[in-house]
mmCIF file of C-alpha atoms in Angstrom:
data_model
loop_
_atom_site.group_PDB
_atom_site.id
_atom_site.type_symbol
_atom_site.label_atom_id
_atom_site.label_comp_id
_atom_site.label_asym_id
_atom_site.label_seq_id
_atom_site.Cartn_x
_atom_site.Cartn_y
_atom_site.Cartn_z
ATOM 1 C CA MET A 1 100.929 82.718 88.668
ATOM 2 C CA SER A 2 98.977 79.577 91.113
ATOM 3 C CA GLU A 3 97.401 80.859 94.259
ATOM 4 C CA PHE A 4 98.979 77.298 95.677
ATOM 5 C CA ILE A 5 103.108 78.615 94.558
ATOM 6 C CA ILE A 6 105.398 80.764 96.548
ATOM 7 C CA GLU A 7 107.754 81.666 94.200
ATOM 8 C CA ALA A 8 111.160 82.257 96.533
ATOM 9 C CA TYR A 9 109.826 78.938 98.442
ATOM 10 C CA ARG A 10 110.148 77.442 94.969
ATOM 11 C CA ASP A 11 112.810 79.279 93.394
ATOM 12 C CA ALA A 12 115.522 78.228 96.780
ATOM 13 C CA ALA A 13 113.622 74.695 96.884
ATOM 14 C CA ALA A 14 115.555 74.477 92.863
ATOM 15 C CA HIS A 15 118.539 75.692 93.498
ATOM 16 C CA THR A 16 119.272 74.314 96.960
ATOM 17 C CA GLY A 17 116.948 70.878 97.079
ATOM 18 C CA SER A 18 119.546 68.321 95.664
ATOM 19 C CA ARG A 19 122.480 70.234 96.498
ATOM 20 C CA ILE A 20 124.512 67.643 98.958
ATOM 21 C CA TYR A 21 126.653 69.295 101.264
ATOM 22 C CA PRO A 22 130.054 66.610 101.406
ATOM 23 C CA LEU A 23 130.271 65.318 104.326
ATOM 24 C CA GLY A 24 133.612 63.031 104.507
ATOM 25 C CA ARG A 25 131.583 60.026 105.259
ATOM 26 C CA ALA A 26 130.642 60.520 101.614
ATOM 27 C CA ALA A 27 133.357 59.040 100.439
ATOM 28 C CA LYS A 28 133.809 56.509 102.376
ATOM 29 C CA LEU A 29 130.594 55.668 101.131
ATOM 30 C CA LYS A 30 131.066 55.721 97.870
ATOM 31 C CA SER A 31 134.682 54.350 98.190
ATOM 32 C CA ASP A 32 133.056 50.812 100.171
ATOM 33 C CA PHE A 33 129.873 50.947 97.484
ATOM 34 C CA ALA A 34 133.117 51.330 94.797
ATOM 35 C CA ARG A 35 134.767 48.466 96.276
ATOM 36 C CA VAL A 36 132.100 46.309 96.932
ATOM 37 C CA PHE A 37 130.994 47.106 92.859
ATOM 38 C CA SER A 38 134.510 46.433 91.195
ATOM 39 C CA SER A 39 134.780 42.833 92.626
ATOM 40 C CA HIS A 40 130.868 42.431 91.760
ATOM 41 C CA LEU A 41 131.641 43.387 88.182
ATOM 42 C CA GLY A 42 135.389 41.295 88.673
ATOM 43 C CA HIS A 43 132.934 38.094 89.275
ATOM 44 C CA LEU A 44 130.722 38.754 86.533
ATOM 45 C CA ILE A 45 132.814 38.398 84.110
ATOM 46 C CA GLY A 46 134.995 35.885 85.476
ATOM 47 C CA GLY A 47 132.374 33.805 85.143
ATOM 48 C CA GLY A 48 130.995 30.996 87.535
ATOM 49 C CA ARG A 49 128.989 31.683 90.791
ATOM 50 C CA PHE A 50 129.990 33.255 93.589
ATOM 51 C CA GLU A 51 128.125 35.452 96.482
ATOM 52 C CA THR A 52 128.560 39.040 96.561
ATOM 53 C CA GLU A 53 129.082 41.365 99.066
ATOM 54 C CA GLY A 54 126.631 44.417 100.382
ATOM 55 C CA LEU A 55 126.158 47.826 103.098
ATOM 56 C CA LEU A 56 124.941 48.245 105.866
ATOM 57 C CA VAL A 57 124.846 51.975 106.636
ATOM 58 C CA THR A 58 123.424 53.526 110.127
ATOM 59 C CA GLY A 59 122.880 56.262 112.109
ATOM 60 C CA PRO A 60 120.150 58.249 114.254
ATOM 61 C CA SER A 61 116.806 59.118 112.053
ATOM 62 C CA GLY A 62 117.809 62.584 110.793
ATOM 63 C CA THR A 63 122.204 62.154 110.364
ATOM 64 C CA GLY A 64 120.756 62.353 106.445
ATOM 65 C CA LYS A 65 121.666 58.219 105.357
ATOM 66 C CA THR A 66 118.726 58.123 103.091
ATOM 67 C CA THR A 67 119.630 60.866 100.877
ATOM 68 C CA GLU A 68 123.652 60.511 100.979
ATOM 69 C CA ILE A 69 122.719 56.585 99.830
ATOM 70 C CA GLY A 70 120.204 58.221 97.250
ATOM 71 C CA ALA A 71 122.272 60.075 95.839
ATOM 72 C CA LEU A 72 125.420 57.273 95.502
ATOM 73 C CA ILE A 73 122.662 55.470 93.472
ATOM 74 C CA ARG A 74 120.938 58.293 91.313
ATOM 75 C CA ARG A 75 125.006 58.471 90.453
ATOM 76 C CA PHE A 76 125.415 55.021 89.870
ATOM 77 C CA ASN A 77 122.138 54.606 87.914
ATOM 78 C CA ALA A 78 123.088 57.711 85.618
ATOM 79 C CA ASP A 79 127.025 55.584 85.498
ATOM 80 C CA ASN A 80 125.899 53.741 82.384
ATOM 81 C CA ILE A 81 128.795 51.030 83.602
ATOM 82 C CA ALA A 82 128.394 47.975 81.596
ATOM 83 C CA LEU A 83 127.741 44.726 82.682
ATOM 84 C CA PRO A 84 129.572 41.256 80.374
ATOM 85 C CA ASP A 85 126.388 41.122 78.741
ATOM 86 C CA GLY A 86 126.074 43.997 77.167
ATOM 87 C CA SER A 87 122.929 45.809 79.752
ATOM 88 C CA ARG A 88 123.936 48.935 81.899
ATOM 89 C CA ALA A 89 124.505 48.686 85.666
ATOM 90 C CA ARG A 90 121.877 50.260 87.948
ATOM 91 C CA PHE A 91 120.588 49.829 91.336
ATOM 92 C CA ALA A 92 116.882 49.614 92.786
ATOM 93 C CA GLU A 93 115.352 51.398 96.231
ATOM 94 C CA CYS A 94 112.942 50.171 97.676
ATOM 95 C CA VAL A 95 111.415 51.358 100.926
ATOM 96 C CA LEU A 96 110.873 48.640 104.420
ATOM 97 C CA LYS A 97 108.930 50.677 106.180
ATOM 98 C CA GLY A 98 105.148 49.150 106.799
ATOM 99 C CA ILE A 99 106.459 46.095 105.545
ATOM 100 C CA GLY A 100 104.841 43.453 107.198
ATOM 101 C CA THR A 101 105.126 39.243 106.027
ATOM 102 C CA TRP A 102 108.010 37.868 103.956
ATOM 103 C CA LYS A 103 105.325 37.693 101.194
ATOM 104 C CA ASP A 104 105.124 41.206 101.751
ATOM 105 C CA LEU A 105 108.784 41.965 101.616
ATOM 106 C CA GLY A 106 109.376 39.837 99.058
ATOM 107 C CA LYS A 107 105.819 41.906 97.037
ATOM 108 C CA ALA A 108 108.016 44.989 97.382
ATOM 109 C CA THR A 109 111.136 44.098 96.156
ATOM 110 C CA ALA A 110 109.952 43.083 93.205
ATOM 111 C CA HIS A 111 107.846 46.613 92.725
ATOM 112 C CA ALA A 112 111.693 48.028 92.831
ATOM 113 C CA ILE A 113 112.967 46.713 90.292
ATOM 114 C CA GLY A 114 110.072 46.988 88.203
ATOM 115 C CA TYR A 115 107.812 43.873 88.221
ATOM 116 C CA PRO A 116 105.135 44.666 89.732
ATOM 117 C CA VAL A 117 103.401 40.886 91.672
ATOM 118 C CA SER A 118 99.565 40.717 91.969
ATOM 119 C CA SER A 119 98.361 41.065 95.610
ATOM 120 C CA LYS A 120 95.816 37.834 94.492
ATOM 121 C CA ALA A 121 98.737 35.971 93.551
ATOM 122 C CA ARG A 122 100.240 32.696 95.809
ATOM 123 C CA LEU A 123 103.505 32.491 95.192
ATOM 124 C CA THR A 124 105.460 30.631 98.016
ATOM 125 C CA GLN A 125 108.757 32.579 98.833
ATOM 126 C CA SER A 126 110.974 30.545 97.152
ATOM 127 C CA GLU A 127 109.193 31.393 94.056
ATOM 128 C CA ILE A 128 109.282 35.075 94.626
ATOM 129 C CA TRP A 129 112.893 35.325 95.182
ATOM 130 C CA ASP A 130 113.254 33.206 92.092
ATOM 131 C CA ILE A 131 111.373 36.132 90.019
ATOM 132 C CA VAL A 132 113.047 39.106 91.433
ATOM 133 C CA VAL A 133 116.584 37.120 90.510
ATOM 134 C CA ARG A 134 115.033 36.945 87.475
ATOM 135 C CA GLU A 135 113.710 40.129 87.183
ATOM 136 C CA ALA A 136 116.826 41.943 88.166
ATOM 137 C CA LYS A 137 118.799 39.595 85.603
ATOM 138 C CA LEU A 138 116.773 40.622 82.706
ATOM 139 C CA ALA A 139 116.844 44.656 83.812
ATOM 140 C CA GLY A 140 120.118 44.547 84.827
ATOM 141 C CA ILE A 141 119.720 45.481 87.964
ATOM 142 C CA VAL A 142 122.773 44.132 89.979
ATOM 143 C CA GLY A 143 121.786 45.640 93.508
ATOM 144 C CA ILE A 144 119.171 46.930 96.259
ATOM 145 C CA HIS A 145 118.446 49.573 98.324
ATOM 146 C CA PHE A 146 116.541 48.349 101.275
ATOM 147 C CA ASP A 147 115.555 51.729 103.372
ATOM 148 C CA GLU A 148 114.145 51.914 106.637
ATOM 149 C CA ALA A 149 115.127 47.975 107.207
ATOM 150 C CA GLN A 150 114.999 47.929 110.862
ATOM 151 C CA HIS A 151 110.803 47.990 110.088
ATOM 152 C CA ILE A 152 110.208 44.581 108.678
ATOM 153 C CA PHE A 153 112.484 43.802 111.821
ATOM 154 C CA ARG A 154 110.020 44.995 114.538
ATOM 155 C CA GLU A 155 107.230 43.241 116.442
ATOM 156 C CA LYS A 156 108.206 40.025 115.215
ATOM 157 C CA SER A 157 108.969 36.837 116.117
ATOM 158 C CA ASP A 158 112.740 35.351 116.821
ATOM 159 C CA ALA A 159 112.211 32.711 113.915
ATOM 160 C CA ASP A 160 110.050 35.312 111.295
ATOM 161 C CA ARG A 161 113.460 37.812 111.543
ATOM 162 C CA LEU A 162 115.132 34.401 110.856
ATOM 163 C CA ALA A 163 112.990 33.899 107.701
ATOM 164 C CA VAL A 164 113.549 37.599 106.319
ATOM 165 C CA LEU A 165 117.430 37.525 107.277
ATOM 166 C CA ASP A 166 117.590 33.891 105.553
ATOM 167 C CA SER A 167 115.753 36.050 101.970
ATOM 168 C CA PHE A 168 117.952 38.483 101.731
ATOM 169 C CA LYS A 169 121.102 36.106 102.036
ATOM 170 C CA THR A 170 119.433 34.112 99.608
ATOM 171 C CA LEU A 171 119.672 37.073 97.149
ATOM 172 C CA MET A 172 123.399 37.857 98.173
ATOM 173 C CA LYS A 173 123.903 33.698 97.864
ATOM 174 C CA SER A 174 122.218 32.976 94.653
ATOM 175 C CA HIS A 175 124.444 31.122 92.614
ATOM 176 C CA ASP A 176 122.365 32.241 89.101
ATOM 177 C CA TRP A 177 121.921 36.278 89.577
ATOM 178 C CA PRO A 178 124.049 37.744 93.168
ATOM 179 C CA LEU A 179 122.665 40.839 94.243
ATOM 180 C CA MET A 180 123.912 43.255 96.376
ATOM 181 C CA LEU A 181 122.536 44.775 98.688
ATOM 182 C CA ILE A 182 122.702 47.948 100.929
ATOM 183 C CA PHE A 183 120.675 48.147 104.068
ATOM 184 C CA SER A 184 120.500 51.711 105.761
ATOM 185 C CA GLY A 185 118.097 52.229 109.430
ATOM 186 C CA VAL A 186 118.436 53.399 112.983
ATOM 187 C CA PRO A 187 120.977 51.782 114.683
ATOM 188 C CA GLU A 188 119.192 48.917 116.201
ATOM 189 C CA LEU A 189 119.571 47.749 112.983
ATOM 190 C CA ASP A 190 122.807 46.739 113.179
ATOM 191 C CA GLY A 191 121.569 44.485 116.729
ATOM 192 C CA TYR A 192 119.303 42.391 114.079
ATOM 193 C CA MET A 193 121.147 41.969 111.474
ATOM 194 C CA LYS A 194 123.436 40.311 113.721
ATOM 195 C CA THR A 195 122.130 37.908 114.597
ATOM 196 C CA GLU A 196 122.373 35.209 110.897
ATOM 197 C CA PRO A 197 126.151 35.872 111.284
ATOM 198 C CA GLN A 198 126.508 34.223 107.665
ATOM 199 C CA LEU A 199 124.307 36.788 106.150
ATOM 200 C CA TYR A 200 125.732 40.291 109.334
ATOM 201 C CA ARG A 201 130.022 39.096 107.407
ATOM 202 C CA LEU A 202 128.849 39.825 103.892
ATOM 203 C CA LEU A 203 128.442 43.258 104.968
ATOM 204 C CA ASN A 204 131.102 46.214 105.360
ATOM 205 C CA LEU A 205 129.466 48.268 108.482
ATOM 206 C CA ILE A 206 129.196 52.276 107.908
ATOM 207 C CA ARG A 207 127.971 54.456 110.535
ATOM 208 C CA PHE A 208 126.740 58.136 110.348
ATOM 209 C CA SER A 209 128.098 59.346 113.785
ATOM 210 C CA ASP A 210 126.121 62.985 114.663
ATOM 211 C CA ILE A 211 127.825 66.330 114.683
ATOM 212 C CA ASN A 212 130.785 66.141 117.373
ATOM 213 C CA ILE A 213 131.739 70.416 118.540
ATOM 214 C CA PRO A 214 134.092 71.973 118.213
ATOM 215 C CA GLU A 215 135.773 69.713 115.995
ATOM 216 C CA ASP A 216 132.471 70.307 112.792
ATOM 217 C CA TYR A 217 132.732 74.403 113.299
ATOM 218 C CA ARG A 218 134.348 74.345 109.960
ATOM 219 C CA THR A 219 131.990 72.056 108.341
ATOM 220 C CA ILE A 220 129.312 73.716 110.090
ATOM 221 C CA HIS A 221 130.495 77.220 109.191
ATOM 222 C CA GLU A 222 130.785 75.700 105.235
ATOM 223 C CA ILE A 223 127.918 74.596 104.948
ATOM 224 C CA VAL A 224 125.157 78.017 105.848
ATOM 225 C CA GLY A 225 127.926 80.296 103.773
ATOM 226 C CA SER A 226 128.072 77.330 101.215
ATOM 227 C CA TYR A 227 122.879 77.249 101.456
ATOM 228 C CA ALA A 228 123.536 80.964 101.012
ATOM 229 C CA LEU A 229 125.600 80.989 98.305
ATOM 230 C CA ARG A 230 124.031 78.757 95.979
ATOM 231 C CA ALA A 231 121.014 80.641 97.378
ATOM 232 C CA GLY A 232 122.530 83.974 95.987
ATOM 233 C CA VAL A 233 121.537 85.517 99.010
ATOM 234 C CA ASP A 234 125.136 87.550 101.874
ATOM 235 C CA VAL A 235 125.647 86.103 105.583
ATOM 236 C CA ASP A 236 125.245 88.413 108.118
ATOM 237 C CA PRO A 237 128.380 87.957 110.360
ATOM 238 C CA ASP A 238 125.567 86.657 113.039
ATOM 239 C CA LEU A 239 125.627 83.186 112.148
ATOM 240 C CA MET A 240 129.775 82.573 111.749
ATOM 241 C CA THR A 241 129.585 82.819 115.729
ATOM 242 C CA GLN A 242 130.248 79.743 117.606
ATOM 243 C CA ASP A 243 127.567 80.832 119.618
ATOM 244 C CA PHE A 244 124.897 80.428 116.869
ATOM 245 C CA PHE A 245 126.990 77.208 115.428
ATOM 246 C CA ASP A 246 126.010 76.010 118.898
ATOM 247 C CA ARG A 247 122.250 77.151 118.759
ATOM 248 C CA LEU A 248 122.185 75.270 115.086
ATOM 249 C CA VAL A 249 123.504 72.108 116.173
ATOM 250 C CA ALA A 250 121.003 72.082 119.252
ATOM 251 C CA ALA A 251 118.189 72.841 116.691
ATOM 252 C CA ALA A 252 119.162 69.966 114.565
ATOM 253 C CA ALA A 253 119.467 67.510 116.924
ATOM 254 C CA SER A 254 123.234 66.766 116.200
ATOM 255 C CA ARG A 255 122.182 65.138 113.268
ATOM 256 C CA TRP A 256 123.410 66.740 110.242
ATOM 257 C CA GLY A 257 120.862 66.120 108.011
ATOM 258 C CA LEU A 258 118.566 67.953 110.206
ATOM 259 C CA LEU A 259 121.084 70.795 110.352
ATOM 260 C CA ILE A 260 120.626 71.151 107.078
ATOM 261 C CA GLU A 261 117.204 71.071 106.480
ATOM 262 C CA VAL A 262 117.234 74.134 109.152
ATOM 263 C CA THR A 263 119.665 75.610 107.051
ATOM 264 C CA LYS A 264 117.460 75.577 103.823
ATOM 265 C CA GLY A 265 114.293 76.182 105.627
ATOM 266 C CA ALA A 266 116.047 79.418 106.929
ATOM 267 C CA VAL A 267 117.200 80.206 103.422
ATOM 268 C CA MET A 268 113.579 79.707 102.306
ATOM 269 C CA VAL A 269 112.202 82.198 104.366
ATOM 270 C CA CYS A 270 115.200 85.132 103.385
ATOM 271 C CA GLN A 271 114.153 84.527 99.851
ATOM 272 C CA ASP A 272 110.512 84.733 100.446
ATOM 273 C CA ALA A 273 111.235 88.192 103.109
ATOM 274 C CA GLY A 274 112.667 88.810 100.056
ATOM 275 C CA THR A 275 115.928 90.105 101.985
ATOM 276 C CA GLU A 276 119.131 90.274 100.532
ATOM 277 C CA THR A 277 121.356 88.830 103.367
ATOM 278 C CA LEU A 278 120.662 84.941 105.708
ATOM 279 C CA ILE A 279 120.119 86.419 109.547
ATOM 280 C CA ARG A 280 119.590 84.241 112.961
ATOM 281 C CA ASP A 281 115.512 86.073 112.295
ATOM 282 C CA ASN A 282 114.834 83.873 109.439
ATOM 283 C CA PHE A 283 116.404 80.577 111.504
ATOM 284 C CA THR A 284 113.397 81.398 114.213
ATOM 285 C CA ASP A 285 110.622 82.303 111.942
ATOM 286 C CA TRP A 286 111.537 79.094 110.274
ATOM 287 C CA TRP A 287 111.687 76.926 113.677
ATOM 288 C CA VAL A 288 108.149 78.764 114.258
ATOM 289 C CA GLY A 289 106.996 77.916 111.387
ATOM 290 C CA LYS A 290 108.030 74.419 111.641
ATOM 291 C CA THR A 291 106.400 73.667 115.576
ATOM 292 C CA MET A 292 104.377 76.395 116.212
ATOM 293 C CA VAL A 293 106.244 77.397 119.652
ATOM 294 C CA SER A 294 106.658 80.779 120.743
ATOM 295 C CA ARG A 295 109.406 83.068 119.416
ATOM 296 C CA VAL A 296 111.130 82.917 122.394
ATOM 297 C CA ALA A 297 111.106 79.135 122.935
ATOM 298 C CA THR A 298 112.483 78.912 119.870
ATOM 299 C CA PRO A 299 117.081 77.478 120.209
ATOM 300 C CA PHE A 300 117.923 80.194 118.622
ATOM 301 C CA THR A 301 116.928 82.267 120.984
ATOM 302 C CA HIS A 302 116.310 80.481 124.370
ATOM 303 C CA SER A 303 118.344 80.844 127.235
ATOM 304 C CA ASP A 304 118.499 77.545 128.220
ATOM 305 C CA TYR A 305 118.160 75.559 124.427
ATOM 306 C CA ARG A 306 120.376 72.924 125.550
ATOM 307 C CA THR A 307 118.240 71.941 128.063
ATOM 308 C CA LEU A 308 114.773 73.440 126.953
ATOM 309 C CA TYR A 309 115.948 70.788 123.211
ATOM 310 C CA ARG A 310 117.660 67.938 123.324
ATOM 311 C CA LYS A 311 119.192 64.927 121.317
ATOM 312 C CA ASP A 312 116.671 61.718 121.689
ATOM 313 C CA ASP A 313 113.866 64.437 120.132
ATOM 314 C CA PRO A 314 114.240 66.982 117.538
ATOM 315 C CA PHE A 315 111.994 69.767 116.691
ATOM 316 C CA MET A 316 110.069 68.572 120.535
ATOM 317 C CA LYS A 317 110.598 70.663 123.587
ATOM 318 C CA ALA A 318 111.155 68.974 126.539
ATOM 319 C CA LEU A 319 108.881 71.179 128.721
ATOM 320 C CA ASP A 320 105.337 71.778 127.853
ATOM 321 C CA ASP A 321 104.397 75.614 127.890
#
């Protein structure tokens, strides 16, 4: 066995890494996606020109947007849905973090659909998007998910933002092959998209909300229990208390994606320790390893954890040591 492999972490990740707890928001995401795609497919069957719709998914960082959308797209691509020309429908994914200009956007999009454009290529904006549409049609790609989409708009002039928005609108209204677009990002993304009304009206809005307590206690209970069960370990009754749930929510900055991340981490610590029961100390140990704070200053141990750990700054203490 390699010195660089910790078997307990490897096995825990293998059992829980791809597991996604079925939160209610996933049902809405799937329903809206299915409705938009079904209409899209109907237009393709009917022939003629049409403009398609898309999704705008927003929520604070760590709410699990990328995970939920990625899982949806993987299931869609695996479904092998037949298109009118006999090809199989697929969705592409493109991360916009670090993308600066419209040309960078065009090249990143082309790369996402499997057609890399040389950095030396001298192409106009129109030519790049023509390539994207042409190659998407040939590959059976019906849509693209643009993740971290707020990054393409930050620190840009109004004119540059409108140029990017116009590019997205062009893809959705293409006469030859309209593309369903999914945009995901932090809440500020909604404000950027609103500045292009013609594009905004084509989007269906989905907001990933924060954890609400006490309403969500039952769901938190089920998440901790399900990940422990998946790993084959028991759950200490102490972890099924309101006090622990409140501390776990504080540790996760009230965000579902982070709560699941913390829970998975604690399960890995438990398995690495070779114990059969998930306990509070496992969460504390994971937190200390993640943040390097003192054990007495974690959300799971500190008496004033609500003040010490705030929603706007995950994993960071509000006060210095």
